[in-house]
Amino acid sequence: MPGEAQRREMLATMGIDVYVLRGAQATAPDVVRDMRIAVLCGKDDARHPNAAVLRKALPWALGCASACVEWIEVSTVAGSMSLPKASGYLLLGAQVARAATEHMEKAKSRDIIIAVADAPALSLADALGRRALWQSLKPIARCLRGLDG
């Protein structure tokens, strides 16, 4: 019976790629420990049942610890929003996105990741909404894994 190294060499000779499961990878990079993602959601949207589902699934979807994700309920009234310091922002809902971008400095926005998605009620309503949500989360997930910057 060939050893693991011989088996991989034989498979490579045959042109077969060996894939490794995500769970079998080494520990997460140091980048993840330093990053904080702030999820801003409107107060009314945060009470929707889909928001609770998203709150539990978001760290798993991003591939980080739940301590890296800070969920913040904000008021969408102009002038009343204060943004926490974070490496990235996920803005849920059009009103939250408009209100938050008014408060972000242009110089600061170049150094952070900003992702905008539909409110939880819409983003988890159907397959199309979930796909759009994942497309919004991709830049944050890549940065957390150290792939983009």
Backbone as a printed PyTorch tensor [residue, N CA C, xyz], in Angstrom:
tensor([[[  0.8460,  -1.1760,   0.0000],
         [  0.0000,   0.0000,   0.0000],
         [  0.8920,   1.2410,   0.0000]],

        [[  0.7090,   2.1260,  -0.9830],
         [  1.5680,   3.3160,  -1.0540],
         [  1.2640,   4.2950,   0.0760]],

        [[  2.2830,   5.0530,   0.4650],
         [  2.1050,   6.0830,   1.4720],
         [  1.3880,   7.2910,   0.8870]],

        [[  1.0880,   8.2410,   1.7570],
         [  0.3430,   9.4350,   1.3170],
         [  1.1110,  10.2180,   0.2570]],

        [[  2.4000,  10.3710,   0.4180],
         [  3.2020,  11.1130,  -0.5570],
         [  3.2090,  10.4080,  -1.9100]],

        [[  3.3540,   9.0800,  -1.8940],
         [  3.3470,   8.3190,  -3.1470],
         [  1.9730,   8.3840,  -3.8190]],

        [[  0.9260,   8.2970,  -3.0090],
         [ -0.4290,   8.3610,  -3.5530],
         [ -0.6730,   9.6960,  -4.2460]],

        [[ -0.2860,  10.7840,  -3.5980],
         [ -0.4540,  12.1190,  -4.2050],
         [  0.3710,  12.2530,  -5.4810]],

        [[  1.5840,  11.6870,  -5.4820],
         [  2.4340,  11.7440,  -6.6670],
         [  1.8140,  10.9640,  -7.8290]],

        [[  1.2470,   9.8000,  -7.5240],
         [  0.5870,   9.0070,  -8.5680],
         [ -0.6360,   9.7430,  -9.1250]],

        [[ -1.4170,  10.3370,  -8.2340],
         [ -2.5990,  11.0770,  -8.6810],
         [ -2.2010,  12.2920,  -9.5200]],

        [[ -1.1340,  12.9760,  -9.1150],
         [ -0.6550,  14.1300,  -9.8790],
         [ -0.1770,  13.7080, -11.2550]],

        [[  0.4810,  12.5480, -11.3390],
         [  0.9430,  12.0220, -12.6230],
         [ -0.2330,  11.7320, -13.5490]],

        [[ -1.3300,  11.2610, -12.9680],
         [ -2.5390,  10.9670, -13.7550],
         [ -3.3400,  12.2190, -14.0750]],

        [[ -2.9380,  13.3590, -13.5100],
         [ -3.6480,  14.6120, -13.7710],
         [ -4.8590,  14.8270, -12.8840]],

        [[ -4.8860,  14.1670, -11.7320],
         [ -6.0110,  14.2910, -10.8010],
         [ -5.6200,  15.2600,  -9.7020]],

        [[ -6.4490,  16.2880,  -9.5060],
         [ -6.2170,  17.2500,  -8.4320],
         [ -6.7950,  16.7060,  -7.1380]],

        [[ -6.0570,  16.8350,  -6.0570],
         [ -6.5150,  16.4040,  -4.7450],
         [ -6.9940,  17.6390,  -4.0000]],

        [[ -8.2440,  17.6210,  -3.6040],
         [ -8.8170,  18.7450,  -2.8810],
         [ -8.8260,  18.4530,  -1.3880]],

        [[ -8.6380,  19.4960,  -0.6050],
         [ -8.6270,  19.3840,   0.8400],
         [ -9.8630,  20.0810,   1.3680]],

        [[-10.5630,  19.4450,   2.2860],
         [-11.7450,  20.0530,   2.8680],
         [-11.3710,  21.2960,   3.6640]],

        [[-12.2690,  22.2550,   3.7300],
         [-11.9960,  23.4990,   4.4520],
         [-11.6960,  23.2560,   5.9160]],

        [[-12.4000,  22.3250,   6.5290],
         [-12.1900,  22.0370,   7.9370],
         [-10.8180,  21.4660,   8.2230]],

        [[-10.1670,  20.9120,   7.2300],
         [ -8.8610,  20.2980,   7.4190],
         [ -7.7200,  21.2880,   7.2520]],

        [[ -8.0290,  22.5250,   6.9150],
         [ -6.9830,  23.5240,   6.7250],
         [ -6.3880,  23.9280,   8.0630]],

        [[ -5.2770,  24.5970,   7.9910],
         [ -4.6250,  25.0970,   9.2000],
         [ -5.5000,  26.1640,   9.8450]],

        [[ -5.0720,  26.6430,  10.9900],
         [ -5.8480,  27.6460,  11.7010],
         [ -5.9980,  28.9160,  10.8660]],

        [[ -6.9730,  29.7220,  11.2360],
         [ -7.2540,  30.9500,  10.5010],
         [ -6.0660,  31.8950,  10.5770]],

        [[ -5.8870,  32.7220,   9.5500],
         [ -4.7620,  33.6520,   9.5660],
         [ -4.9120,  34.7080,  10.6560]],

        [[ -3.7800,  35.3510,  10.9880],
         [ -3.7900,  36.3850,  12.0190],
         [ -4.6680,  37.5650,  11.6500]],

        [[ -4.9110,  37.7550,  10.3690],
         [ -5.7230,  38.8860,   9.9150],
         [ -7.1060,  38.8330,  10.5510]],

        [[ -7.6540,  37.6410,  10.7030],
         [ -9.0000,  37.4900,  11.2310],
         [ -9.0850,  37.9920,  12.6630]],

        [[ -8.0670,  37.7420,  13.4580],
         [ -8.1150,  38.1550,  14.8500],
         [ -8.1220,  39.6710,  14.9950]],

        [[ -7.5220,  40.3800,  14.0580],
         [ -7.4340,  41.8270,  14.1560],
         [ -8.6310,  42.5440,  13.5450]],

        [[ -9.3930,  41.8710,  12.7110],
         [-10.4840,  42.5280,  11.9970],
         [-11.7790,  42.4850,  12.7920]],

        [[-12.5200,  43.5640,  12.6770],
         [-13.8560,  43.6400,  13.2580],
         [-14.7960,  44.0960,  12.1530]],

        [[-15.8760,  43.3800,  12.0120],
         [-16.8860,  43.7030,  11.0260],
         [-18.1110,  44.2170,  11.7670]],

        [[-18.5440,  45.4110,  11.4200],
         [-19.7410,  45.9980,  12.0160],
         [-20.9020,  45.8020,  11.0470]],

        [[-21.9390,  45.1550,  11.5260],
         [-23.1470,  44.9410,  10.7390],
         [-24.1670,  45.9520,  11.2210]],

        [[-24.5150,  46.8870,  10.3500],
         [-25.4850,  47.9120,  10.7110],
         [-26.8360,  47.5640,  10.1050]],

        [[-27.8320,  47.5240,  10.9560],
         [-29.1800,  47.1430,  10.5390],
         [-30.1660,  48.1020,  11.1990]],

        [[-31.2040,  48.4660,  10.4790],
         [-32.2380,  49.3310,  11.0380],
         [-32.9310,  48.6570,  12.2080]],

        [[-33.4240,  49.4510,  13.1430],
         [-34.0500,  48.8890,  14.3400],
         [-35.2630,  48.0330,  14.0040]],

        [[-36.0740,  48.4580,  13.0610],
         [-37.2420,  47.6660,  12.6740],
         [-36.8260,  46.3820,  11.9640]],

        [[-35.8140,  46.4700,  11.1050],
         [-35.3350,  45.2920,  10.3850],
         [-34.6920,  44.2740,  11.3210]],

        [[-34.0800,  44.7340,  12.3980],
         [-33.4090,  43.8400,  13.3360],
         [-34.3960,  42.9770,  14.1130]],

        [[-35.6490,  43.3590,  14.1420],
         [-36.6720,  42.5880,  14.8550],
         [-37.2990,  41.5030,  13.9820]],

        [[-37.0040,  41.4980,  12.7060],
         [-37.5570,  40.4970,  11.7920],
         [-36.9300,  39.1360,  12.0990]],

        [[-37.6930,  38.0330,  11.9830],
         [-37.1300,  36.7000,  12.2580],
         [-35.9080,  36.3540,  11.3940]],

        [[-35.8490,  36.8630,  10.1700],
         [-34.6970,  36.5920,   9.3160],
         [-33.4220,  37.2310,   9.8600]],

        [[-33.5700,  38.3070,  10.6310],
         [-32.3870,  38.9480,  11.2130],
         [-31.7250,  38.0290,  12.2370]],

        [[-32.5220,  37.2890,  13.0010],
         [-31.9570,  36.3460,  13.9720],
         [-31.2190,  35.2180,  13.2580]],

        [[-31.7700,  34.7520,  12.1520],
         [-31.1110,  33.7070,  11.3640],
         [-29.7900,  34.2280,  10.8100]],

        [[-29.8200,  35.4430,  10.2820],
         [-28.6110,  36.0450,   9.7150],
         [-27.5620,  36.2970,  10.7920]],

        [[-28.0040,  36.6980,  11.9500],
         [-27.0810,  36.9650,  13.0650],
         [-26.2940,  35.6940,  13.4350]],

        [[-26.9600,  34.5500,  13.4210],
         [-26.2930,  33.2910,  13.7480],
         [-25.4150,  32.8000,  12.5990]],

        [[-25.8660,  32.9990,  11.3600],
         [-25.1720,  32.4330,  10.1990],
         [-24.0280,  33.2950,   9.6860]],

        [[-24.0320,  34.5730,   9.9830],
         [-23.0420,  35.4820,   9.4080],
         [-21.5970,  35.1250,   9.7540]],

        [[-21.2500,  34.8530,  11.0090],
         [-19.8460,  34.4710,  11.2780],
         [-19.4430,  33.2070,  10.5220]],

        [[-20.3410,  32.2430,  10.4440],
         [-20.0480,  31.0150,   9.7060],
         [-19.8470,  31.3100,   8.2270]],

        [[-20.7170,  32.1510,   7.6500],
         [-20.6140,  32.4770,   6.2220],
         [-19.3320,  33.2440,   5.9090]],

        [[-18.8770,  34.0660,   6.8350],
         [-17.6520,  34.8330,   6.6220],
         [-16.4030,  34.0260,   6.9770]],

        [[-16.5770,  32.9410,   7.6970],
         [-15.4370,  32.1190,   8.0790],
         [-14.6220,  32.7200,   9.2030]],

        [[-15.2990,  33.3770,  10.1410],
         [-14.5810,  33.9940,  11.2570],
         [-15.2970,  33.6780,  12.5650]],

        [[-14.6810,  34.0470,  13.6540],
         [-15.2900,  33.8500,  14.9690],
         [-16.4290,  34.8450,  15.1610]],

        [[-17.3730,  34.4780,  15.9730],
         [-18.5070,  35.3750,  16.2010],
         [-18.0820,  36.6600,  16.9050]],

        [[-16.9340,  36.6360,  17.5750],
         [-16.4380,  37.8420,  18.2380],
         [-15.9870,  38.9080,  17.2340]],

        [[-15.6970,  38.5040,  16.0030],
         [-15.2660,  39.4550,  14.9690],
         [-16.4290,  40.2630,  14.4070]],

        [[-17.6420,  39.7540,  14.5820],
         [-18.8190,  40.3900,  13.9930],
         [-19.6070,  41.1050,  15.0820]],

        [[-19.7780,  42.3960,  14.9130],
         [-20.5260,  43.2090,  15.8680],
         [-21.8150,  43.6760,  15.1960]],

        [[-22.9400,  43.2750,  15.7210],
         [-24.2500,  43.5940,  15.1670],
         [-24.7730,  44.8470,  15.8640]],

        [[-25.0950,  45.8890,  15.0830],
         [-25.5140,  47.1590,  15.6580],
         [-26.8410,  47.5890,  15.0400]],

        [[-27.8100,  47.8590,  15.8900],
         [-29.0900,  48.3910,  15.4370],
         [-28.9630,  49.9130,  15.4100]],

        [[-29.2850,  50.4880,  14.2560],
         [-29.1190,  51.9280,  14.1070],
         [-30.4350,  52.5670,  13.7100]],

        [[-30.5070,  53.8500,  13.9930],
         [-31.6380,  54.6510,  13.5460],
         [-31.2880,  55.2160,  12.1750]],

        [[-32.2360,  55.2150,  11.2830],
         [-31.9690,  55.7010,   9.9310],
         [-32.3110,  57.1740,   9.7810]],

        [[-32.6040,  57.8350,  10.8850],
         [-32.9000,  59.2600,  10.8400],
         [-31.6080,  60.0130,  10.5520]],

        [[-31.6640,  60.9400,   9.6210],
         [-30.4650,  61.6930,   9.2270],
         [-29.8850,  62.4360,  10.4220]],

        [[-28.5690,  62.3390,  10.5740],
         [-27.8720,  63.0600,  11.6250],
         [-27.8330,  62.3410,  12.9580]],

        [[-28.5130,  61.2150,  13.1110],
         [-28.5510,  60.5500,  14.4090],
         [-27.6740,  59.2930,  14.4710]],

        [[-26.9750,  58.9810,  13.4150],
         [-26.1890,  57.7530,  13.3720],
         [-24.7430,  58.0160,  13.7530]],

        [[-24.2010,  57.1430,  14.5950],
         [-22.7660,  57.1940,  14.8980],
         [-22.1910,  55.8220,  14.5490]],

        [[-21.1120,  55.8410,  13.8000],
         [-20.5110,  54.5950,  13.3280],
         [-19.3970,  54.1510,  14.2620]],

        [[-19.3730,  52.8750,  14.6130],
         [-18.2700,  52.3610,  15.4320],
         [-17.0340,  52.1690,  14.5750]],

        [[-15.8810,  52.0710,  15.2210],
         [-14.6510,  51.7740,  14.4800],
         [-14.6630,  50.2990,  14.1070]],

        [[-14.3780,  50.0350,  12.8490],
         [-14.3510,  48.6540,  12.3590],
         [-13.4850,  48.5880,  11.1160]],

        [[-13.0510,  47.3940,  10.7750],
         [-12.2700,  47.1700,   9.5580],
         [-13.1760,  47.0650,   8.3400]],

        [[-14.4190,  46.7160,   8.5770],
         [-15.3680,  46.5790,   7.4930],
         [-16.7820,  46.7870,   7.9910]],

        [[-17.6390,  47.1640,   7.0800],
         [-19.0340,  47.4190,   7.4160],
         [-19.9250,  46.6380,   6.4640]],

        [[-20.9460,  46.0220,   7.0190],
         [-22.0080,  45.4320,   6.2300],
         [-23.2520,  46.2440,   6.5310]],

        [[-23.7530,  46.9220,   5.5300],
         [-24.9090,  47.7930,   5.6900],
         [-26.1310,  47.0760,   5.1410]],

        [[-27.0900,  46.7850,   6.0220],
         [-28.2760,  46.0290,   5.6270],
         [-29.4570,  46.9670,   5.4240]],

        [[-29.8910,  47.0840,   4.1940],
         [-31.0340,  47.9320,   3.8640],
         [-30.6090,  49.2320,   3.2060]],

        [[-31.4430,  49.7050,   2.3110],
         [-31.1180,  50.9160,   1.5530],
         [-31.0650,  52.1520,   2.4360]],

        [[-31.9870,  52.2670,   3.3900],
         [-31.9940,  53.4460,   4.2590],
         [-30.7630,  53.4930,   5.1490]],

        [[-30.3520,  52.3660,   5.6670],
         [-29.1490,  52.3000,   6.5060],
         [-27.9260,  52.6580,   5.6680]],

        [[-27.8710,  52.1590,   4.4450],
         [-26.7330,  52.4460,   3.5710],
         [-26.6260,  53.9350,   3.2800]],

        [[-27.7660,  54.5620,   2.9750],
         [-27.7420,  56.0110,   2.7020],
         [-27.2970,  56.7950,   3.9260]],

        [[-27.8510,  56.4720,   5.0760],
         [-27.5180,  57.2000,   6.2970],
         [-26.0600,  56.9790,   6.7090]],

        [[-25.5630,  55.7570,   6.5650],
         [-24.1890,  55.4610,   6.9880],
         [-23.1560,  56.0930,   6.0740]],

        [[-23.3930,  56.0620,   4.7760],
         [-22.4010,  56.6290,   3.8570],
         [-22.2930,  58.1320,   3.9900]],

        [[-23.3200,  58.7880,   4.4770],
         [-23.2170,  60.2290,   4.7280],
         [-22.2130,  60.5330,   5.8320]],

        [[-22.0350,  59.5920,   6.7530],
         [-21.1620,  59.8170,   7.9100],
         [-19.7430,  59.3050,   7.7160]],

        [[-19.5050,  58.5710,   6.6610],
         [-18.1630,  58.0430,   6.4380],
         [-17.2980,  59.0790,   5.7400]],

        [[-16.0890,  59.1910,   6.2330],
         [-15.1500,  60.1100,   5.5990],
         [-14.6150,  59.4710,   4.3290]],

        [[-14.3600,  60.2840,   3.3200],
         [-13.8600,  59.7410,   2.0500],
         [-12.5080,  59.0670,   2.2190]],

        [[-11.6180,  59.6590,   2.9720],
         [-10.2920,  59.0610,   3.1610],
         [-10.4000,  57.7470,   3.9280]],

        [[-11.2850,  57.7100,   4.8970],
         [-11.4420,  56.5110,   5.6950],
         [-12.0630,  55.3910,   4.8740]],

        [[-12.9560,  55.7260,   3.9640],
         [-13.6590,  54.6860,   3.2080],
         [-12.7370,  53.9400,   2.2480]],

        [[-11.5760,  54.4880,   1.9250],
         [-10.6300,  53.7740,   1.0760],
         [ -9.9330,  52.6600,   1.8290]],

        [[ -9.8220,  52.7860,   3.1470],
         [ -9.0820,  51.8280,   3.9470],
         [ -9.9480,  50.7110,   4.5230]],

        [[-11.2470,  50.8060,   4.3610],
         [-12.1340,  49.8060,   4.9370],
         [-12.9700,  49.1500,   3.8500]],

        [[-13.5730,  48.0500,   4.2080],
         [-14.4510,  47.3360,   3.2860],
         [-15.8810,  47.7280,   3.6080]],

        [[-16.6210,  48.1090,   2.5930],
         [-18.0190,  48.4660,   2.7720],
         [-18.8380,  47.5800,   1.8470]],

        [[-19.7580,  46.8350,   2.4320],
         [-20.6490,  45.9820,   1.6450],
         [-22.0810,  46.3780,   1.9640]],

        [[-22.9080,  46.4070,   0.9390],
         [-24.3120,  46.7760,   1.1000],
         [-25.1690,  45.6090,   0.6380]],

        [[-26.1550,  45.2640,   1.4520],
         [-27.0770,  44.1770,   1.1090],
         [-28.4970,  44.6120,   1.4690]],

        [[-29.4480,  43.8520,   0.9740],
         [-30.8450,  44.1180,   1.3130],
         [-31.0720,  43.8890,   2.7940]],

        [[-32.1760,  44.4010,   3.2870],
         [-32.5740,  44.1660,   4.6710],
         [-32.7870,  42.6670,   4.8780]],

        [[-32.6400,  42.1740,   6.1090],
         [-32.7700,  40.7330,   6.3510],
         [-34.0880,  40.1370,   5.8560]],

        [[-35.1570,  40.8820,   5.9130],
         [-36.4420,  40.3620,   5.4500],
         [-36.3950,  40.0010,   3.9720]],

        [[-35.6600,  40.7670,   3.1830],
         [-35.5550,  40.5020,   1.7470],
         [-34.3960,  39.5800,   1.4050]],

        [[-33.2870,  39.7070,   2.1170],
         [-32.0840,  38.9620,   1.7360],
         [-32.1990,  37.4670,   1.9980]],

        [[-33.0360,  37.0690,   2.9190],
         [-33.1980,  35.6420,   3.1970],
         [-34.5720,  35.1260,   2.7740]],

        [[-35.2850,  35.9110,   2.0060],
         [-36.6480,  35.5390,   1.6200],
         [-36.6790,  34.4180,   0.5830]],

        [[-35.7230,  34.4200,  -0.3470],
         [-35.7180,  33.4140,  -1.4050],
         [-34.2850,  33.1880,  -1.8750]],

        [[-34.1290,  32.2910,  -2.8330],
         [-32.7920,  31.9380,  -3.3220],
         [-32.0970,  33.1230,  -3.9700]],

        [[-32.8270,  33.9310,  -4.7000],
         [-32.2280,  35.0980,  -5.3450],
         [-31.7030,  36.0980,  -4.3080]],

        [[-32.4660,  36.2940,  -3.2390],
         [-32.0200,  37.1870,  -2.1770],
         [-30.7920,  36.6680,  -1.4600]],

        [[-30.7470,  35.3500,  -1.2160],
         [-29.5750,  34.7590,  -0.5630],
         [-28.3420,  34.8610,  -1.4530]],

        [[-28.5300,  34.6880,  -2.7520],
         [-27.4000,  34.8050,  -3.6780],
         [-26.8680,  36.2450,  -3.6940]],

        [[-27.7700,  37.2120,  -3.7100],
         [-27.3520,  38.6160,  -3.6840],
         [-26.6360,  38.9430,  -2.3760]],

        [[-27.1190,  38.3680,  -1.2740],
         [-26.4600,  38.5810,   0.0140],
         [-25.0510,  38.0180,  -0.0130]],

        [[-24.8890,  36.8000,  -0.5360],
         [-23.5590,  36.2030,  -0.5840],
         [-22.6320,  37.0220,  -1.4720]],

        [[-23.1240,  37.5370,  -2.5800],
         [-22.2900,  38.3750,  -3.4460],
         [-21.8220,  39.6210,  -2.7040]],

        [[-22.6570,  40.1430,  -1.8200],
         [-22.2660,  41.3020,  -1.0100],
         [-21.2320,  40.9210,   0.0430]],

        [[-21.3240,  39.7060,   0.5550],
         [-20.4120,  39.2630,   1.6170],
         [-19.0490,  38.8220,   1.1080]],

        [[-18.9460,  38.5020,  -0.1720],
         [-17.6840,  37.9810,  -0.7180],
         [-16.4710,  38.8690,  -0.4420]],

        [[-16.5390,  40.1880,  -0.6830],
         [-15.3380,  41.0100,  -0.4130],
         [-14.8970,  40.9690,   1.0450]],

        [[-15.8630,  40.9200,   1.9650],
         [-15.5200,  40.8520,   3.3890],
         [-14.8930,  39.5030,   3.7080]],

        [[-15.4780,  38.4320,   3.1920],
         [-14.9430,  37.0910,   3.4630],
         [-13.5400,  36.9420,   2.8990]],

        [[-13.3080,  37.4770,   1.7120],
         [-11.9640,  37.3890,   1.1030],
         [-10.9430,  38.1530,   1.9280]],

        [[-11.3170,  39.3150,   2.3780],
         [-10.3860,  40.1080,   3.1970],
         [-10.0940,  39.4170,   4.5160]],

        [[-11.1170,  38.8200,   5.1220],
         [-10.9070,  38.1010,   6.3600],
         [ -9.9460,  36.9300,   6.1880]],

        [[ -9.9740,  36.3130,   5.0270],
         [ -9.0870,  35.1850,   4.7450],
         [ -7.7270,  35.6340,   4.2400]],

        [[ -7.5550,  36.9460,   4.0680],
         [ -6.2690,  37.4630,   3.6250],
         [ -6.0320,  37.3460,   2.1400]],

        [[ -7.1050,  37.1790,   1.3360],
         [ -6.9470,  37.0190,  -0.0970],
         [ -6.9130,  38.3420,  -0.8410]],

        [[ -7.5810,  39.3510,  -0.3190],
         [ -7.6320,  40.6610,  -0.9730],
         [ -7.0170,  41.7180,  -0.0870]],

        [[ -5.7960,  41.8670,  -0.0540],
         [ -5.2650,  42.9770,   0.6960],
         [ -4.8720,  42.5870,   2.0250]]])
